[in-house]
Short mmCIF file of C-alpha atoms and ligand atoms in Angstrom, two decimals:
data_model
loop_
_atom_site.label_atom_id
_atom_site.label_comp_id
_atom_site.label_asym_id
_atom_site.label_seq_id
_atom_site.Cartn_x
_atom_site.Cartn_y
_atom_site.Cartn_z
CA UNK U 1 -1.23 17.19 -4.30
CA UNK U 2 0.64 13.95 -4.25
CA UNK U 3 3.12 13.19 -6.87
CA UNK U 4 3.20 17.20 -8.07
CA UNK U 5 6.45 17.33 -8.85
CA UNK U 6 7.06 13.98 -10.59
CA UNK U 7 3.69 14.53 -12.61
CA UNK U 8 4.83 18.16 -13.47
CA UNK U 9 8.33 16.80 -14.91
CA UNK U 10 7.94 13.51 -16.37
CA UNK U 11 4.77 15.64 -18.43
CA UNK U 12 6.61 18.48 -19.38
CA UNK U 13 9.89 16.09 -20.53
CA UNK U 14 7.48 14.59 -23.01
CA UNK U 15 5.74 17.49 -24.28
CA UNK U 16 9.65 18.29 -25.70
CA UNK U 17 8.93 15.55 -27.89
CA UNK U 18 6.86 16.97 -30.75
CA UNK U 19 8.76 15.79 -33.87
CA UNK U 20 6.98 13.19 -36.47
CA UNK U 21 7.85 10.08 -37.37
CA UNK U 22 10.39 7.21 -35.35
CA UNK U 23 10.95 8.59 -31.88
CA UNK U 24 14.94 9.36 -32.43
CA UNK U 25 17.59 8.28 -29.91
CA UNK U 26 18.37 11.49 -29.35
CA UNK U 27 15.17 12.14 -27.85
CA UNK U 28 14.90 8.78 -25.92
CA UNK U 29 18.51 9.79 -24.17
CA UNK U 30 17.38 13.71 -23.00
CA UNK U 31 14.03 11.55 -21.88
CA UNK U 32 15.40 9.34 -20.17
CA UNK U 33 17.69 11.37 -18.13
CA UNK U 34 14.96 13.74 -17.45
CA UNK U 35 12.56 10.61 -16.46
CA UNK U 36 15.59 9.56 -14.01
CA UNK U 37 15.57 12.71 -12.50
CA UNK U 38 12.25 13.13 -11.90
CA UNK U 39 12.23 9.98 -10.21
CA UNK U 40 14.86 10.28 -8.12
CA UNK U 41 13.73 13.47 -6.98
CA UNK U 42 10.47 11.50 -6.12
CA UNK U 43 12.68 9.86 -3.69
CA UNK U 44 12.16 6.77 -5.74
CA UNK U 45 15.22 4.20 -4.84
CA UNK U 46 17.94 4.06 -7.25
CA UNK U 47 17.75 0.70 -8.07
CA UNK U 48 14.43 0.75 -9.03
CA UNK U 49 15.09 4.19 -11.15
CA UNK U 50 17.48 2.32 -13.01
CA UNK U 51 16.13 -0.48 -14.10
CA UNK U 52 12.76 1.38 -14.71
CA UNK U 53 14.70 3.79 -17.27
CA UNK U 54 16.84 0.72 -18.71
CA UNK U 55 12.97 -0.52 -19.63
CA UNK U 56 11.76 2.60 -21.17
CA UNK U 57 15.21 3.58 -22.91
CA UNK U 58 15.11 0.23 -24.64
CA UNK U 59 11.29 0.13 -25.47
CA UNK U 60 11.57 3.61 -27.23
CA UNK U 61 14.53 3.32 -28.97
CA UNK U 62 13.10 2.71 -32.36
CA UNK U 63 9.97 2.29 -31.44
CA UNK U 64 7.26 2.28 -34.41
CA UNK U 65 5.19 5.52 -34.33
CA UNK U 66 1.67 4.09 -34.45
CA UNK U 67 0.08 6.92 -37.19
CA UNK U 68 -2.37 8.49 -34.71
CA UNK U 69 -0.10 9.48 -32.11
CA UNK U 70 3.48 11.54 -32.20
CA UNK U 71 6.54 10.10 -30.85
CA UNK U 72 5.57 12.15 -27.24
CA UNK U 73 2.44 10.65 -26.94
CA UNK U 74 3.92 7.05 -28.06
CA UNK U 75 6.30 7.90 -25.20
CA UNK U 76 3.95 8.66 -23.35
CA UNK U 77 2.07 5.22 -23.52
CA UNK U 78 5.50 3.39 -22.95
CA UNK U 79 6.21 5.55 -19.57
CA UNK U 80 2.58 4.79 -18.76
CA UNK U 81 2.64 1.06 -19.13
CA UNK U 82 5.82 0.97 -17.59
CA UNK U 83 4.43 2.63 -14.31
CA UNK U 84 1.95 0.27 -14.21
CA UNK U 85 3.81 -2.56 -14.63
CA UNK U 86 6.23 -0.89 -12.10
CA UNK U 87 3.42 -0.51 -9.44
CA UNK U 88 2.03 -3.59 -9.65
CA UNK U 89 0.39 -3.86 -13.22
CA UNK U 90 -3.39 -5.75 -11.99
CA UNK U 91 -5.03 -4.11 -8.96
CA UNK U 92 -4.83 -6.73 -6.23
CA UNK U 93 -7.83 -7.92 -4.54
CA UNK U 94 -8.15 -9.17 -1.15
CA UNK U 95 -8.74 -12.60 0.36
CA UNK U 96 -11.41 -14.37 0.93
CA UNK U 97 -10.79 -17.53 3.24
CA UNK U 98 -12.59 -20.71 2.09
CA UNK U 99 -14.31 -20.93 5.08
CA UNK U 100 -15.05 -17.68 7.15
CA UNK U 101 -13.76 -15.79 8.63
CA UNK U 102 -11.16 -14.46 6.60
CA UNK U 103 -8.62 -13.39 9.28
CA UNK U 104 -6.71 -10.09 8.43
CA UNK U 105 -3.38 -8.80 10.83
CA UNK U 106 -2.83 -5.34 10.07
CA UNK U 107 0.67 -4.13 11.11
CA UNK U 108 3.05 -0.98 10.97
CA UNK U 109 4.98 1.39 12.63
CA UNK U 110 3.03 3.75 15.28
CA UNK U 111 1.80 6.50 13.41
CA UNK U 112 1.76 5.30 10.27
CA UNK U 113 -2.22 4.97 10.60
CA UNK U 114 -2.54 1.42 11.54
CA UNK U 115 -5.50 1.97 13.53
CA UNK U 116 -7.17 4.05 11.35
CA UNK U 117 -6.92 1.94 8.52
CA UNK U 118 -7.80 -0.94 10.50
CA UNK U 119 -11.49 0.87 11.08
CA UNK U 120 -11.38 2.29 7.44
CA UNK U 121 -10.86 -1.50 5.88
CA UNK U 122 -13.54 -2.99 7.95
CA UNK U 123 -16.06 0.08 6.51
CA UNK U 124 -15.19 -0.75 3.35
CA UNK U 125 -15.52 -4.35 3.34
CA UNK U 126 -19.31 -3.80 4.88
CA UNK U 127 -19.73 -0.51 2.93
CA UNK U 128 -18.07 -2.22 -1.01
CA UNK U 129 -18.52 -6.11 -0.10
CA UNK U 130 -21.22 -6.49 2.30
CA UNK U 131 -19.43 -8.06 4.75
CA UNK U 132 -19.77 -8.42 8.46
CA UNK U 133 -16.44 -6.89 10.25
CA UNK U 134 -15.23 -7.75 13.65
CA UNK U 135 -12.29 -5.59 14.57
CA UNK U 136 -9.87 -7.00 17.43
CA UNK U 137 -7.97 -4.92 19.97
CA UNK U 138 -4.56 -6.78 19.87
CA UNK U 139 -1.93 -4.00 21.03
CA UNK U 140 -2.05 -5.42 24.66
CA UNK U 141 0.55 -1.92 25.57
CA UNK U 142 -1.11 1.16 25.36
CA UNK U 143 -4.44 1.24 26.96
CA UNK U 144 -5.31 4.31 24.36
CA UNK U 145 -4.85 2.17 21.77
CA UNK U 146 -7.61 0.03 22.28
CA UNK U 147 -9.67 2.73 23.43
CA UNK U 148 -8.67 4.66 20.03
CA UNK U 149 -9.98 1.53 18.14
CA UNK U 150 -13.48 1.18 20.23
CA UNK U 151 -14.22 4.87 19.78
CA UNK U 152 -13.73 3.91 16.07
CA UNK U 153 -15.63 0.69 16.02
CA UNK U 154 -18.02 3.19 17.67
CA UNK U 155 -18.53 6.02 15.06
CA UNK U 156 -18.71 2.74 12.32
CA UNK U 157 -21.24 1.17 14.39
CA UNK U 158 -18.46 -2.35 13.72
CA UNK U 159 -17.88 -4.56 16.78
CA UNK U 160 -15.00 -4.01 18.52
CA UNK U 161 -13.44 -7.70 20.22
CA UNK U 162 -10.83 -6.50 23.28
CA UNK U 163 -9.91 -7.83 26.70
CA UNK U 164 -8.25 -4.68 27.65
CA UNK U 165 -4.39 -5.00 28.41
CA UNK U 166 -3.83 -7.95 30.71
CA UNK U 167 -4.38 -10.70 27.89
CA UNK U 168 -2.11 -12.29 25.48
CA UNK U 169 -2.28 -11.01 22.13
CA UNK U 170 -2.62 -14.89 20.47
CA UNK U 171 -5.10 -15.38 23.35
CA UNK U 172 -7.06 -12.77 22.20
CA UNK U 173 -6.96 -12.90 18.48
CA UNK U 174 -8.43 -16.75 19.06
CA UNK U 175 -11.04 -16.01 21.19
CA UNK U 176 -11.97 -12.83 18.93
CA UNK U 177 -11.82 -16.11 15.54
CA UNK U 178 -14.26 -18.06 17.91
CA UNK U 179 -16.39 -15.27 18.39
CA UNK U 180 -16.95 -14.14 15.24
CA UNK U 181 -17.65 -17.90 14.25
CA UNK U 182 -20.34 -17.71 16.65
CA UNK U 183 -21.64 -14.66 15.64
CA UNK U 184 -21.39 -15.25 11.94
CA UNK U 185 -19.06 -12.36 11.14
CA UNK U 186 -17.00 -13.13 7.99
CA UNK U 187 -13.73 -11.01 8.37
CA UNK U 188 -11.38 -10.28 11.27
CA UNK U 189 -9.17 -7.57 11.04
CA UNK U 190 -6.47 -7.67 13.96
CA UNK U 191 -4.95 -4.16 15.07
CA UNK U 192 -1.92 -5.69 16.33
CA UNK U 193 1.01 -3.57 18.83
CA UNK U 194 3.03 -0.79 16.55
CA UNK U 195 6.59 0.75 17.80
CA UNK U 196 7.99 4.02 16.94
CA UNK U 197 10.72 1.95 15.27
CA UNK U 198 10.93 -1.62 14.28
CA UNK U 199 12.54 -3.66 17.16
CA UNK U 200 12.88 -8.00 17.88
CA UNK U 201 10.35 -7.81 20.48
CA UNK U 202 7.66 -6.73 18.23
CA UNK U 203 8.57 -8.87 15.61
CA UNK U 204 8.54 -11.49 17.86
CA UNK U 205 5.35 -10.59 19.15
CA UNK U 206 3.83 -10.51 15.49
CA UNK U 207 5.80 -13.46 14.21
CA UNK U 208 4.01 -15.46 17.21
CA UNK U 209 0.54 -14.30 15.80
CA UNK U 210 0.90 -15.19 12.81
CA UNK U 211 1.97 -18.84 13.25
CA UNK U 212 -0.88 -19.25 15.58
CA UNK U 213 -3.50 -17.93 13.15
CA UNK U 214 -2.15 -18.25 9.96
CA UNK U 215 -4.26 -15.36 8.42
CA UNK U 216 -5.15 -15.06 5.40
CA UNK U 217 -3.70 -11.62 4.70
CA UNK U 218 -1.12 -9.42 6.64
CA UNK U 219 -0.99 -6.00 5.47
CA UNK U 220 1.54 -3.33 6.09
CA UNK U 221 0.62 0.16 6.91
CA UNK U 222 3.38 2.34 5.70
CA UNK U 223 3.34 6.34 6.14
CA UNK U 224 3.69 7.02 2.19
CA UNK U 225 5.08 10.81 3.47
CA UNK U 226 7.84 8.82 4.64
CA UNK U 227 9.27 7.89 1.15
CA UNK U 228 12.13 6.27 1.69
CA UNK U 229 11.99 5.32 4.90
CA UNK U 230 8.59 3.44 4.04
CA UNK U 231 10.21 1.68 1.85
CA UNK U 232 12.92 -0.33 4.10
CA UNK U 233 9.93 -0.38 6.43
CA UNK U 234 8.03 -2.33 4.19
CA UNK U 235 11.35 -4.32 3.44
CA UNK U 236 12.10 -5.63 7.23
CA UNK U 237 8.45 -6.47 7.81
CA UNK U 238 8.59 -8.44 4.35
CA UNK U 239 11.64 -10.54 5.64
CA UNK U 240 10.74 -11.13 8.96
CA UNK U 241 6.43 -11.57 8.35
CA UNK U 242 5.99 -12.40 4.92
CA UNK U 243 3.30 -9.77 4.46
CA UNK U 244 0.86 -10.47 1.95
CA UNK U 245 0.27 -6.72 0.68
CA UNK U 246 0.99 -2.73 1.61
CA UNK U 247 -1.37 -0.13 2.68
CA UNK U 248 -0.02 3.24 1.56
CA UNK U 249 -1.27 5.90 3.98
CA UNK U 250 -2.21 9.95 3.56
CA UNK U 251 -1.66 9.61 -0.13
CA UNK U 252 -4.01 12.75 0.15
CA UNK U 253 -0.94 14.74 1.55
CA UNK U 254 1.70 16.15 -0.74
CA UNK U 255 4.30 13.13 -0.63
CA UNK U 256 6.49 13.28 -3.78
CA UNK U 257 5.45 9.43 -4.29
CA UNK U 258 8.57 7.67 -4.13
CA UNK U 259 7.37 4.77 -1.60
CA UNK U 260 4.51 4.03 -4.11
CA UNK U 261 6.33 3.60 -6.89
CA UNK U 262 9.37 1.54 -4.93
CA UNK U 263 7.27 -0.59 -2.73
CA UNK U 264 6.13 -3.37 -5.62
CA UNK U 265 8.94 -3.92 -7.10
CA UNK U 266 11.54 -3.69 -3.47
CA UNK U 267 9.09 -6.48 -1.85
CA UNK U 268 7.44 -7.98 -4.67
CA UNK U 269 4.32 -7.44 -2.69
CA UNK U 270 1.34 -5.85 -3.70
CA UNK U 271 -0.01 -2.39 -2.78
CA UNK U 272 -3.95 -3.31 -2.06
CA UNK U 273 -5.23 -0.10 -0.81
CA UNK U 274 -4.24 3.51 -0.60
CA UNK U 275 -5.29 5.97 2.37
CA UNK U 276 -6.61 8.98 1.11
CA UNK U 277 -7.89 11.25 4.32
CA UNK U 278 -8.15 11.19 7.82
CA UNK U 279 -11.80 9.78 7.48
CA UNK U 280 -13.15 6.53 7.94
CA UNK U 281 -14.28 6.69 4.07
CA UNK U 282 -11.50 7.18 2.75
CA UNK U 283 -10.00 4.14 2.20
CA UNK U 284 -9.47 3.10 -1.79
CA UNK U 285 -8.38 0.31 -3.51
CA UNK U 286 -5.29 0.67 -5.12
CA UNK U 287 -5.43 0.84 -9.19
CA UNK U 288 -1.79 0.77 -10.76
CA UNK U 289 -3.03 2.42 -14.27
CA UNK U 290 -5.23 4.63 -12.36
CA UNK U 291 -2.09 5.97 -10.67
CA UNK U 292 -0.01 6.12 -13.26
CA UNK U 293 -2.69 8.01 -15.62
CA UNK U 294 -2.52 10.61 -12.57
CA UNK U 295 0.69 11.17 -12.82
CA UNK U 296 0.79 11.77 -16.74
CA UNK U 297 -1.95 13.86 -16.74
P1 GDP F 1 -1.25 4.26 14.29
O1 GDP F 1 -0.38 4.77 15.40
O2 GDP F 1 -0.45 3.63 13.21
O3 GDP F 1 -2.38 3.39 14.74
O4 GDP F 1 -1.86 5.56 13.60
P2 GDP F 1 -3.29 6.25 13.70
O5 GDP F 1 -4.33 5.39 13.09
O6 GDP F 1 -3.50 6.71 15.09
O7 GDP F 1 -3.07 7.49 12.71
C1 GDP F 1 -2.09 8.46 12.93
C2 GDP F 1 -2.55 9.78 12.31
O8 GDP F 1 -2.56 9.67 10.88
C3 GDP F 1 -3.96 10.16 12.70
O9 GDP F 1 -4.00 11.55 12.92
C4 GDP F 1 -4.80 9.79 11.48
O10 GDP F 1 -5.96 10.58 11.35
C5 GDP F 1 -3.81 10.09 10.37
N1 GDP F 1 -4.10 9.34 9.13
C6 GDP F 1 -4.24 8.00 8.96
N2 GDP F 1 -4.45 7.69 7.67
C7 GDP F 1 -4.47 8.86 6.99
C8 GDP F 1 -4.63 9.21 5.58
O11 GDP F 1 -4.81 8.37 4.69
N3 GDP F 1 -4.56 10.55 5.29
C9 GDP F 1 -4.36 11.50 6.26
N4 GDP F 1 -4.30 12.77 5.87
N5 GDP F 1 -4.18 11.21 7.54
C10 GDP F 1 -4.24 9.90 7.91
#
């Protein structure tokens, strides 16, 4: 299960704390080293460790025992709040354009699960919002790719718009707007090209899109079993795209969590949904105190 061993420390550091009364400094200082540990070993970055346990240390020092709970379970609620805050505090919903459609670029690293997701999102939207999905064909390189995303516009039964590999990617994302204006289809949701590693010509390529369409969201698809790495991922598509939010992939695998608790606060961008299985259902939104209250227990 995700988060296992940052859900088995952080609960067992605060089951230490059984005294009554004011939670003592002593206690805060063995908690919060233990709480820094367990992050860190969730492959959390260090600068987001830090301040994290600079917020709980000071927060519990002294903190007022409310009568009904001991000074683990007040803990408890501080660490708990904190996380939340810490992944992004309000789950953060997705756009709606004033005047359809809403035009979505999805972008990521190959293999992260952009073209998954891509088919996922546009099944919930229909499936959660009733909305009318088109999905667009947009990585103009690999032939399988836009077969890959008709066989899943296929299984969803969701129009797939592609022009095979001998268009432009603006070109296409354009005509697909125009056609789904025609067709009254109220989101877009762009599978755009993906690299094995980020390189200029794809950001150039995906920098181009997005001044010619100006969509209304542009979310990252980030491998969440890539802890770290999804995090500077997430950082270099930030600087050079502006993304407006994070998809966190196979969160159903046994990642130790670190790029979902880093992400928030390393971009200041939002996680909006989390991937949870290799099926086109599973696709959640993304609930900060919901996570958090998973990994207390
Ligand atoms: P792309 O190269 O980024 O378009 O990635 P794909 O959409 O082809 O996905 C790569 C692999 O990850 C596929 O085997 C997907 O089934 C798998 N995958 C995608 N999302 C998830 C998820 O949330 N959980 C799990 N377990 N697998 C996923």
């Amino acid at each position: 299960m995700a988060f296992e061993g940052l859900a088995d420390r952080l609960q067992s550091t605060i089951k230490k704390m059984t005294g009554k009364g004011k939670v003592s400094e002593q206690d805060v200082k063995v908690m919060a080293r233990e709480v820094r540990l367990a992050l860190l070993e969730a492959d959390v970055n260090f600068k987001v460790v830090k301040e994290f346990v600079n917020n709980i240390r000071t927060r519990a020092v002294g903190a007022e025992v409310m009568e009904s709970l001991t000074p683990g379970q007040q803990v408890i609620k501080i660490v708990k709040e904190e996380l939340t805050a810490l992944m992004g505090g309000e789950q953060s919903k997705i756009a709606v354009a004033d005047r359809p459609p809403t035009v979505i670029m999805m972008v990521g690293l190959q293999g992260a699960g952009k073209t998954t997701t891509t088919g996922k999102l546009a099944n919930l939207l229909r499936k959660k919002h009733n909305r009318k999905p088109l999905l667009v064909a947009a990585d103009v390189y690999r032939p399988a790719a836009v077969d890959q995303l008709k066989t899943v516009g296929k299984q969803l039964n969701i129009p797939v718009f592609e022009k095979g590999t001998d268009a432009n990617p603006v070109e296409i994302a354009n005509e697909a707007i125009q056609y789904a204006k025609e067709e009254h289809l109220d989101y877009v949701i762009i599978d755009t090209a993906g690299r094995l590693h980020i390189d200029t010509d794809l950001m150039d390529e995906l920098y181009q899109i997005k001044q010619n369409l100006s969509p209304d969201e542009i979310f990252l698809v980030v491998d969440s079993m890539t802890g770290q790495d999804a995090v500077n991922v997430a950082e270099n598509f930030n600087e050079q795209l502006d993304i407006t939010g994070v998809i966190l992939t196979k969160l159903d695998g046994d990642t130790r969590g670190g790029a979902a608790l880093s992400i928030k606060s390393v971009t200041n961008k939002p996680i909006k949904f989390i991937g949870m299985g290799e099926k086109l259902d599973q696709l959640e939104d993304f609930h900060p105190d919901r996570m958090a209250s998973r990994i207390l227990g």
